[in-house]
Structures are given as C-alpha cells and as structure tokens.
C-alpha cells in the first residue's frame, strides 16, 4: 500500500481505536455465559447487551451461537456485550419459558428491552453487527421509502447539516454494516439516511441502472441556505466499505477550492494524502474572479475524484510557459508537477478521468521541454522562506551596483570623511534578506543619482567582519548614515525604496532646523522648506521657545537628534517667539504642527520636558487624526494599545461618512480610541481581516469597534443606522454599558514567527558583552544593537472553504487564465516589494 493510503488508513484506525476504548466487561471469552439471575443483575444503565436465552439441550441453536460468538469482538468495539443466558429446565419466565422465545435474541440498553431479533435474521457477523447498530441508532439513522421523505429531511437540514444517504438492497448485509459503523462514528457530524427502496435510488437521479449494488450519496445541504435551492449530491464511486466511506467523507469535508500561494511541488492537501490528484487552475489578479468561478465549477465536477486549487501567478514566480493555465500534481512520489495548456473545463475533467490524456498533451508540447527542465533546476534552489525563494529565483539577474561604493577595512574610515553624509549598508552576501534589501538599495541609488553631499556605500560583513564588529553591527542588514565620519544615525524603518529614500533625504537637513526670523518660521509652517526637501509633503513640527525655557529647548534639540530622518522639525527661540505662539493660542514651550495637505496649523503645549517624553509626544502628535490604515502605518497605531473604531470601505469613503468620523476623531472621547478607516481596494489584506471576524466578507461600508489589547472582542455598528457622530456615540455608550453583543471574539494566541531568528554573529565568534544604546551617537560613543526593522518572513493564510455557490455554470473557456506577462518578464520584479 502506498504512503498516502497508509496515512488515511492510520487515521481511520484511530477512530476505531476511540470506539474500542469504551470500557468493557473483562472475560477470558468474548461470549459470556450467565444464568438469568446473573445476567439481569449485571445490567448497567446506558450499557447495551445482546442476549440469547438457551437451554443446554438445544442442538439447533449451535450454528446461531457460533455466529453470535464470532460477532462478540466486533460488537464490543462499540461497547456492546454479547451474552449467552443458560436457562434452567424448570425456568418458565418470560425469556426462558416458551419455545418460540428461544428462537430470538434480545437487545437491551440497561434493563430496558430495545429490540427482539429472530435468530434467522442474524445469520452471520455482518447481519448481527448491522442489525444491532441499526436498532441502537434508530433515532439517529432515518429510514425513508420515498423521494418526498428524503426531500423533507433535506429541507429541514438546509443551512445546518449535510446528509449521508445510503441505499442497500437488503438489511443485514456487509454494506448495511459498513453504513451503520460509519453512522456510529460520524453520526454527530452528518445526518445518516438509509433506504432499501430501489425506486427511491432511481428517483434521486442516480445514473447507475444496476440497483443490485449498494450506493452512497453525500448531500451538501449545509451550503443550501434557501429552501428553494436543492442540495447538491455527490455519489461515492467505490464499493460500500467502511474504509471507502471514511475516505469519501474526508473528501467531502475538504475545502471545495484551496487557494495556494506557494510552489505546487510543496503543496499537500487531503486529496493527495488519500491518493487522488490535485488540479491547479493558474490565475492572475486581472482574471481572479472569473478564475475562481472556473475553479469552483471544475471542483464540483471532480468532487470525490480530484482536488482543485487556485494558484495565483502574481504571488508565486513559476518558471514555466507563459501560456500554461493548468497544472496537475499526482499522489505518486517523485513525479513532478505537470504544467499544461488546456482550452476548456471539459479537458480538465478528461485529464483526471483519462490518465493517458496527460501523456498525449505533453507529447504535443515537446518543444517546450527545455523550459520544463530549467524549471526543475530552479525548483531545487527554492527554500522555505518566501524572501529566500524570491532571491533564489532572481539570482541570475545582475544588480546595477555601479553607483554604490564598496568599502573595505582599509577604505572605510577615509570614505566617511570625503562626503557630508555617507549612507552605509552593512549586509551579508549569503543572507537572503540582505540581498533583498540590496536590491532596494540599488533603486535608492538610482533615485538619488546626482544628489550633492550624499554617498551610498556598502560593506559585506562576511568579507570584512572586523569593520562590522567595530561599528557594532549585530544584525543583517543594517543601514547607518554618517555625518563627516562622526555622528551617525541608524535606520529602523521599513525596507522599501520610498521609505529609505525619504529617510536619507530628511537626514540631510538639520534636525531641528533653526529658524532666525518670524518670517522664516511662518514660511516653514506654510511648507517653504530647503530646496533638498521640495518633494516633502508630510506633517512638519515647529518648536517655539522663549528665553526662559532653555531646558525644554535643549530637550527638543536632543529629541531632534533621535528623530532625524523620520520627522521634519524646526525650532524658533527668538525674542518674538511669544507673539508667534499666541497667534496659535499656545504659550512657549509649545509645538506647532503644520498638517500636510491644507497646511493647517495646530498648537500643542509642551507639558513634559524630558527627552524621551518629548520624543513620544512628537511621534504621537504626528499621527493623523482620522488615518487611513495601511500595512505600513498599522504598527504605529497598534503601539498606542487603544481600541480601534475602524470603518471598512471598498474604495474611498463618502464625504458624509468622512465628515462625521472626523468629528468623532476630534471630539472629547478621541483620546480613548483610534478612529480610522481602511480602503480594501488599496489594502486588500483587509478582506482577510474581515474573514477572520465574520468568516465571509460582509456588505460594505462597515463600522467596527475592535479591542485587540483587551479581550479581542469585535462589535459591529448596526447596519440599519446611518454613520453620524450622534449615532456612533450613542452606540459606544451602549457598548460601554455592556448592552451590545460582540459579533466575534479573536483568539488570544500570540502571533509569533514560526521559527526563532538566527544569531549569526554568535555562530561566527564569541558573544560580545552587552552595552547601552542610544539611537543617535558620535563615533566616540559606545553603541549597542537596535532592530533594523522590516519583516523577513511572510506566511500565507490558511485556505478556507469557499462560501460561494452559484447554480449556473461559469464560462468554461480556460484561455482567460493564461497570464499575459510578457511585459513584466522584460521589466523584472521590483524587490522593494519583498
């Protein structure tokens, strides 16, 4: 038996083990022999037993007793004891007295009689087990005779549960036993329905004319939420055995379509584990909706015969033919995934049902074999980490490193003195994240080409570990900006090209920028920055200080050193500073914030004068009042550890909603929560967030209260109410009073990396002693490590069973799924997205 079959047989064996673990009455023989008094005194409430009352001088009962004894082991697996009761000759009680009584077997639950069986109905082990379980599960397994009976059960269970419908030509057969054993194991998950009426099997639309064989149908009633919508039915193609039923139910419980975002060679689903092939529909962003419908249509046609997965070519860089639109993975070990070009869904179905078709299609594509061989070679380099995969796939592409100066142990210190500002990337040439950031770094160099006073350089710490040790580089990659070889600032942001470029450009300007006249200060607030910051469009900060606030001014200057590269900061402390601050209704020391866009100015008093408090305050004040949440800015708002009042929208929010939410954000209770919104078109990951909250994406726009840091409860604003300040505040009051019921509650499980990070330097040499850290230093200072920022691992969401189910057939043409990526292939990937 293959390895795949071993796995699902082992799984089934575990289920039988669970059933057999029910406590049983110990005995050297499975068939117990007791007197009537001993038997009735041994009965226990809730325990089932099958008893046969016999006189010792009953020679005709011997064949029946042999079958009963042979059935004892199977029945005890289900907690049912088998007892032969020896009746004394003088006993004339109910069970021992009459001759016809001795031709029956009795099924008891405790001391209650459940069923009498004629001994000729229990002619072998299968009939004994089948009839006994059928009697015990009489209320769980429904028996039907007509199609109307079956449809009534289906209607009652629509939207709630699925049905396992079995036809057996007669009761007491091996197939009947298999169905009953399956009902014993799966009866709490699915509703089992049994019939022996051949007419009913034909009425269900089953194509098989031979009604002498047992059949099993799985009715998908849980998907049918409308009474008018019929329950789809999927027939089991194999013989009715317990193993085959278990296998079929496992397949029916698997997701209809699995969405994958990794190399198909690494994908493993329940279908492959059960020995069935897996069909991949290759998709792309432009045709996703049509491809999804196609995948669902194919999945219904192949249900029970093969699995179907939707593979996005935008997420996985496959080295295959551009016109390939279908892939086939077989359960056979060592057989590579086959990539094919098919015209319609009928060819996909034929591909699964006729294995010889695969070879025929591949023979027609022999001219592309060279590309397939290259794909196999590239796949050998693919690693578990997605960043490693991306770097490995693009390793043959040469990077334009001409504009980046290579530094060595001999040239490092002299190079820092040649330019006003030197940006240095410390990396390891063998480490994947370093190489991914190096690609972004080349794009930064291209953006800053010709910029005066800025030099971009790099140090390979694998070649020059001494330089990296002296500069206290303990993580790869690390970026530092040096000013004339003395003071340095470490970059701790995201590794994208735009973020790196902004940091370098802001670092060129003094932070804080000292303004000499009130006209310069007013111009600064209007956005009149130095020429090197002409493209800067973010909120700027102006500190206003009088001569009596020198301590606050010094703390502000030190805060500027810490925030250099991240914030545009100015400082004004001339004699007329009081007049400038009064213009904006504050008194020195104070902050004036010029918001981006309309450059509206807001005054904030500086109540705390320690450096760290001032840094935290500036960072907090720079946050938008009603921000649009993105992947990049979400961490800044999560650090506030406040509940989110978040409006999900499929596009830009309406003017009225924006106005009302802004009023909420600026109102009195705004400090208690973060009022924000998320555009699902710009940030598609929001759909995944909503699926975690509600299983499916609800109608939009949608206003939610989410408290991630205290209980993880999610509350939904009533959809019938308009989003206005008054309605939302009233709803928040009800929520605070405990009058609202949460829509869902998030798991308290920590989100941790799948594996611990490597400490590369510890592997290379003995650990360095820990020393204190300050984000901004002079070269004579003793620094310590900081996180360079940026995630190094991206994991895909578990695929979930699709909820979509439409009655009509989608377009069967598969040609739309073939990607049109010729332009992308010439352009190459932007590794800032890695």
Short mmCIF file of N, CA, C and O in Angstrom, two decimals, residues 519-602:
data_model
loop_
_atom_site.label_atom_id
_atom_site.label_comp_id
_atom_site.label_asym_id
_atom_site.label_seq_id
_atom_site.Cartn_x
_atom_site.Cartn_y
_atom_site.Cartn_z
N UNK A 519 9.46 85.53 10.02
CA UNK A 519 9.04 85.28 8.63
C UNK A 519 9.47 83.89 8.18
O UNK A 519 8.73 83.18 7.48
N UNK A 520 10.68 83.50 8.56
CA UNK A 520 11.14 82.15 8.21
C UNK A 520 10.27 81.09 8.89
O UNK A 520 9.94 80.07 8.30
N UNK A 521 9.90 81.36 10.14
CA UNK A 521 9.05 80.42 10.87
C UNK A 521 7.68 80.30 10.21
O UNK A 521 7.15 79.18 10.04
N UNK A 522 7.09 81.45 9.81
CA UNK A 522 5.79 81.41 9.14
C UNK A 522 5.91 80.69 7.80
O UNK A 522 5.02 79.92 7.41
N UNK A 523 6.99 80.94 7.07
CA UNK A 523 7.19 80.24 5.80
C UNK A 523 7.38 78.74 5.98
O UNK A 523 6.89 77.93 5.19
N UNK A 524 8.07 78.37 7.04
CA UNK A 524 8.25 76.96 7.35
C UNK A 524 6.90 76.27 7.56
O UNK A 524 6.66 75.17 7.06
N UNK A 525 6.01 76.96 8.30
CA UNK A 525 4.69 76.38 8.55
C UNK A 525 3.87 76.30 7.27
O UNK A 525 2.99 75.44 7.14
N UNK A 526 4.15 77.18 6.30
CA UNK A 526 3.43 77.14 5.02
C UNK A 526 4.00 76.09 4.07
O UNK A 526 3.47 75.86 3.00
N UNK A 527 5.10 75.45 4.45
CA UNK A 527 5.70 74.43 3.61
C UNK A 527 6.87 74.91 2.78
O UNK A 527 7.26 74.23 1.82
N UNK A 528 7.45 76.07 3.16
CA UNK A 528 8.61 76.60 2.43
C UNK A 528 9.87 76.02 3.06
O UNK A 528 10.47 76.58 3.97
N UNK A 529 10.26 74.82 2.57
CA UNK A 529 11.39 74.10 3.13
C UNK A 529 12.64 74.36 2.29
O UNK A 529 12.56 74.90 1.18
N UNK A 530 13.79 73.95 2.80
CA UNK A 530 15.01 74.00 1.97
C UNK A 530 14.83 73.21 0.68
O UNK A 530 14.00 72.28 0.60
N UNK A 531 15.59 73.58 -0.33
CA UNK A 531 15.41 73.02 -1.67
C UNK A 531 15.52 71.49 -1.68
O UNK A 531 14.84 70.82 -2.47
N UNK A 532 16.37 70.94 -0.83
CA UNK A 532 16.53 69.49 -0.85
C UNK A 532 15.29 68.75 -0.35
O UNK A 532 15.17 67.54 -0.51
N UNK A 533 14.34 69.50 0.26
CA UNK A 533 13.10 68.87 0.75
C UNK A 533 11.88 69.37 -0.03
O UNK A 533 10.77 69.38 0.48
N UNK A 534 12.08 69.78 -1.26
CA UNK A 534 10.98 70.33 -2.04
C UNK A 534 9.88 69.30 -2.29
O UNK A 534 8.72 69.64 -2.48
N UNK A 535 10.23 68.01 -2.27
CA UNK A 535 9.23 66.96 -2.51
C UNK A 535 8.64 66.42 -1.21
O UNK A 535 7.88 65.46 -1.24
N UNK A 536 8.97 67.05 -0.08
CA UNK A 536 8.48 66.56 1.22
C UNK A 536 7.05 67.06 1.44
O UNK A 536 6.80 68.26 1.39
N UNK A 537 6.12 66.16 1.69
CA UNK A 537 4.70 66.54 1.82
C UNK A 537 4.07 65.99 3.09
O UNK A 537 2.88 65.78 3.14
N UNK A 538 4.85 65.77 4.12
CA UNK A 538 4.31 65.23 5.36
C UNK A 538 4.15 66.34 6.40
O UNK A 538 4.57 67.48 6.19
N UNK A 539 3.56 66.00 7.53
CA UNK A 539 3.37 66.96 8.61
C UNK A 539 4.73 67.38 9.16
O UNK A 539 5.62 66.55 9.39
N UNK A 540 4.89 68.70 9.36
CA UNK A 540 6.13 69.22 9.93
C UNK A 540 5.86 69.79 11.32
O UNK A 540 4.75 70.19 11.64
N UNK A 541 6.92 69.81 12.14
CA UNK A 541 6.82 70.22 13.53
C UNK A 541 7.71 71.44 13.75
O UNK A 541 8.87 71.47 13.33
N UNK A 542 7.16 72.44 14.43
CA UNK A 542 7.94 73.63 14.79
C UNK A 542 7.88 73.80 16.30
O UNK A 542 6.79 73.94 16.88
N UNK A 543 9.04 73.77 16.95
CA UNK A 543 9.12 74.03 18.38
C UNK A 543 9.33 75.50 18.64
O UNK A 543 10.22 76.12 18.06
N UNK A 544 8.51 76.09 19.50
CA UNK A 544 8.58 77.52 19.82
C UNK A 544 8.98 77.66 21.29
O UNK A 544 8.29 77.12 22.18
N UNK A 545 10.09 78.39 21.54
CA UNK A 545 10.62 78.50 22.90
C UNK A 545 10.99 79.96 23.20
O UNK A 545 11.48 80.69 22.32
N UNK A 546 10.76 80.34 24.41
CA UNK A 546 11.19 81.66 24.88
C UNK A 546 12.55 81.51 25.55
O UNK A 546 13.05 80.40 25.77
N UNK A 547 13.15 82.65 25.90
CA UNK A 547 14.47 82.62 26.54
C UNK A 547 14.41 81.95 27.91
O UNK A 547 15.43 81.48 28.42
N UNK A 548 13.22 81.88 28.51
CA UNK A 548 13.09 81.30 29.85
C UNK A 548 12.86 79.80 29.82
O UNK A 548 12.72 79.17 30.86
N UNK A 549 12.81 79.22 28.63
CA UNK A 549 12.53 77.78 28.54
C UNK A 549 13.71 77.05 27.92
O UNK A 549 13.56 76.24 27.01
N UNK A 550 14.89 77.32 28.40
CA UNK A 550 16.10 76.73 27.83
C UNK A 550 16.15 75.21 28.04
O UNK A 550 16.64 74.47 27.19
N UNK A 551 15.64 74.75 29.19
CA UNK A 551 15.67 73.31 29.46
C UNK A 551 14.80 72.56 28.45
O UNK A 551 15.21 71.52 27.91
N UNK A 552 13.62 73.06 28.15
CA UNK A 552 12.75 72.43 27.16
C UNK A 552 13.36 72.51 25.77
O UNK A 552 13.24 71.56 24.97
N UNK A 553 14.04 73.62 25.49
CA UNK A 553 14.67 73.76 24.17
C UNK A 553 15.78 72.74 23.98
O UNK A 553 15.91 72.12 22.92
N UNK A 554 16.58 72.51 25.02
CA UNK A 554 17.66 71.53 24.93
C UNK A 554 17.09 70.11 24.74
O UNK A 554 17.64 69.31 23.97
N UNK A 555 16.00 69.82 25.46
CA UNK A 555 15.38 68.50 25.29
C UNK A 555 14.82 68.35 23.87
O UNK A 555 14.90 67.26 23.27
N UNK A 556 14.29 69.45 23.31
CA UNK A 556 13.75 69.41 21.95
C UNK A 556 14.88 69.16 20.94
O UNK A 556 14.70 68.40 19.97
N UNK A 557 16.02 69.77 21.16
CA UNK A 557 17.16 69.57 20.26
C UNK A 557 17.62 68.12 20.31
O UNK A 557 17.92 67.51 19.28
N UNK A 558 17.67 67.54 21.51
CA UNK A 558 18.09 66.15 21.63
C UNK A 558 17.05 65.22 21.00
O UNK A 558 17.39 64.22 20.37
N UNK A 559 15.77 65.56 21.16
CA UNK A 559 14.72 64.78 20.51
C UNK A 559 14.87 64.84 18.99
O UNK A 559 14.62 63.85 18.28
N UNK A 560 15.28 66.00 18.47
CA UNK A 560 15.52 66.12 17.04
C UNK A 560 16.64 65.22 16.56
O UNK A 560 16.56 64.64 15.47
N UNK A 561 17.68 65.07 17.39
CA UNK A 561 18.76 64.15 17.02
C UNK A 561 18.25 62.71 16.91
O UNK A 561 18.65 61.96 16.03
N UNK A 562 17.36 62.34 17.84
CA UNK A 562 16.82 60.98 17.83
C UNK A 562 15.89 60.76 16.63
O UNK A 562 15.90 59.71 15.99
N UNK A 563 15.09 61.78 16.30
CA UNK A 563 14.10 61.64 15.23
C UNK A 563 14.62 62.05 13.86
O UNK A 563 13.87 62.07 12.89
N UNK A 564 15.89 62.36 13.77
CA UNK A 564 16.47 62.76 12.50
C UNK A 564 16.25 61.68 11.44
O UNK A 564 16.48 60.50 11.67
N UNK A 565 15.78 62.10 10.27
CA UNK A 565 15.50 61.16 9.19
C UNK A 565 14.06 60.69 9.17
O UNK A 565 13.61 60.18 8.16
N UNK A 566 13.35 60.86 10.28
CA UNK A 566 11.97 60.40 10.36
C UNK A 566 10.97 61.56 10.35
O UNK A 566 9.85 61.40 9.89
N UNK A 567 11.38 62.72 10.88
CA UNK A 567 10.47 63.84 11.07
C UNK A 567 11.14 65.12 10.60
O UNK A 567 12.35 65.31 10.77
N UNK A 568 10.34 66.02 10.02
CA UNK A 568 10.82 67.35 9.67
C UNK A 568 10.55 68.26 10.85
O UNK A 568 9.40 68.55 11.18
N UNK A 569 11.62 68.72 11.54
CA UNK A 569 11.48 69.51 12.76
C UNK A 569 12.21 70.85 12.60
O UNK A 569 13.34 70.91 12.11
N UNK A 570 11.53 71.91 13.02
CA UNK A 570 12.13 73.24 13.06
C UNK A 570 12.08 73.79 14.47
O UNK A 570 11.33 73.30 15.33
N UNK A 571 12.85 74.84 14.73
CA UNK A 571 12.90 75.41 16.08
C UNK A 571 13.04 76.93 15.98
O UNK A 571 13.85 77.45 15.20
N UNK A 572 12.24 77.65 16.78
CA UNK A 572 12.29 79.11 16.80
C UNK A 572 12.32 79.56 18.25
O UNK A 572 11.42 79.22 19.04
N UNK A 573 13.39 80.33 18.63
CA UNK A 573 13.52 80.76 20.02
C UNK A 573 14.02 82.21 20.11
O UNK A 573 14.78 82.56 21.00
N UNK A 574 13.55 83.02 19.18
CA UNK A 574 13.92 84.43 19.22
C UNK A 574 13.02 85.19 20.20
O UNK A 574 12.10 84.64 20.80
N UNK A 575 13.29 86.50 20.32
CA UNK A 575 12.57 87.30 21.31
C UNK A 575 11.08 87.38 21.03
O UNK A 575 10.27 87.53 21.97
N UNK A 576 10.68 87.32 19.75
CA UNK A 576 9.26 87.43 19.42
C UNK A 576 8.56 86.06 19.33
O UNK A 576 7.53 85.92 18.70
N UNK A 577 9.15 85.04 19.95
CA UNK A 577 8.54 83.71 19.95
C UNK A 577 7.19 83.71 20.63
O UNK A 577 6.28 82.96 20.26
N UNK A 578 7.04 84.58 21.64
CA UNK A 578 5.77 84.64 22.36
C UNK A 578 4.64 85.08 21.43
O UNK A 578 3.53 84.55 21.47
N UNK A 579 4.92 86.07 20.57
CA UNK A 579 3.91 86.55 19.64
C UNK A 579 3.52 85.46 18.65
O UNK A 579 2.34 85.30 18.30
N UNK A 580 4.52 84.69 18.18
CA UNK A 580 4.22 83.60 17.23
C UNK A 580 3.35 82.52 17.88
O UNK A 580 2.38 82.05 17.28
N UNK A 581 3.65 82.16 19.11
CA UNK A 581 2.87 81.11 19.78
C UNK A 581 1.46 81.58 20.10
O UNK A 581 0.50 80.82 19.97
N UNK A 582 1.32 82.87 20.52
CA UNK A 582 -0.02 83.39 20.84
C UNK A 582 -0.92 83.40 19.61
O UNK A 582 -2.15 83.32 19.72
N UNK A 583 -0.33 83.53 18.45
CA UNK A 583 -1.11 83.54 17.21
C UNK A 583 -1.87 82.21 17.05
O UNK A 583 -2.94 82.18 16.45
N UNK A 584 -1.30 81.14 17.63
CA UNK A 584 -1.93 79.82 17.53
C UNK A 584 -2.43 79.34 18.88
O UNK A 584 -2.56 78.14 19.12
N UNK A 585 -2.71 80.29 19.78
CA UNK A 585 -3.40 80.04 21.06
C UNK A 585 -2.62 79.12 21.99
O UNK A 585 -3.20 78.31 22.71
N UNK A 586 -1.29 79.21 22.00
CA UNK A 586 -0.47 78.46 22.95
C UNK A 586 0.62 79.38 23.48
O UNK A 586 0.85 80.48 22.95
N UNK A 587 1.28 78.95 24.53
CA UNK A 587 2.38 79.70 25.13
C UNK A 587 3.62 78.84 25.12
O UNK A 587 3.53 77.61 25.28
N UNK A 588 4.81 79.45 24.96
CA UNK A 588 6.05 78.67 24.97
C UNK A 588 6.25 77.99 26.33
O UNK A 588 5.84 78.54 27.36
N UNK A 589 6.85 76.80 26.35
CA UNK A 589 7.26 75.99 25.19
C UNK A 589 6.05 75.31 24.55
O UNK A 589 5.16 74.85 25.26
N UNK A 590 6.06 75.24 23.22
CA UNK A 590 4.91 74.68 22.51
C UNK A 590 5.36 74.09 21.19
O UNK A 590 6.43 74.39 20.67
N UNK A 591 4.50 73.23 20.65
CA UNK A 591 4.70 72.66 19.33
C UNK A 591 3.64 73.20 18.40
O UNK A 591 2.47 73.29 18.76
N UNK A 592 4.07 73.58 17.20
CA UNK A 592 3.13 73.96 16.13
C UNK A 592 3.24 72.91 15.04
O UNK A 592 4.33 72.67 14.50
N UNK A 593 2.13 72.26 14.73
CA UNK A 593 2.11 71.18 13.74
C UNK A 593 1.40 71.67 12.49
O UNK A 593 0.24 72.09 12.54
N UNK A 594 2.12 71.64 11.37
CA UNK A 594 1.55 72.01 10.08
C UNK A 594 1.18 70.73 9.35
O UNK A 594 2.06 70.00 8.87
N UNK A 595 -0.11 70.44 9.31
CA UNK A 595 -0.58 69.19 8.70
C UNK A 595 -0.39 69.23 7.19
O UNK A 595 -0.56 70.28 6.56
N UNK A 596 -0.08 68.08 6.61
CA UNK A 596 0.08 68.00 5.16
C UNK A 596 -1.26 68.23 4.49
O UNK A 596 -2.32 68.05 5.09
N UNK A 597 -1.22 68.62 3.24
CA UNK A 597 -2.47 68.89 2.51
C UNK A 597 -2.81 70.36 2.59
O UNK A 597 -2.31 71.18 1.83
N UNK A 598 -3.68 70.73 3.54
CA UNK A 598 -4.10 72.14 3.63
C UNK A 598 -3.14 72.97 4.48
O UNK A 598 -3.33 74.18 4.61
N UNK A 599 -2.10 72.34 5.05
CA UNK A 599 -1.09 73.02 5.89
C UNK A 599 -1.74 73.76 7.05
O UNK A 599 -1.25 74.80 7.51
N UNK A 600 -2.86 73.25 7.56
CA UNK A 600 -3.48 73.86 8.74
C UNK A 600 -2.54 73.67 9.93
O UNK A 600 -1.89 72.64 10.08
N UNK A 601 -2.47 74.67 10.78
CA UNK A 601 -1.52 74.69 11.90
C UNK A 601 -2.29 74.46 13.20
O UNK A 601 -3.31 75.09 13.48
N UNK A 602 -1.75 73.57 14.01
CA UNK A 602 -2.35 73.22 15.30
C UNK A 602 -1.31 73.44 16.39
O UNK A 602 -0.15 73.01 16.26
#
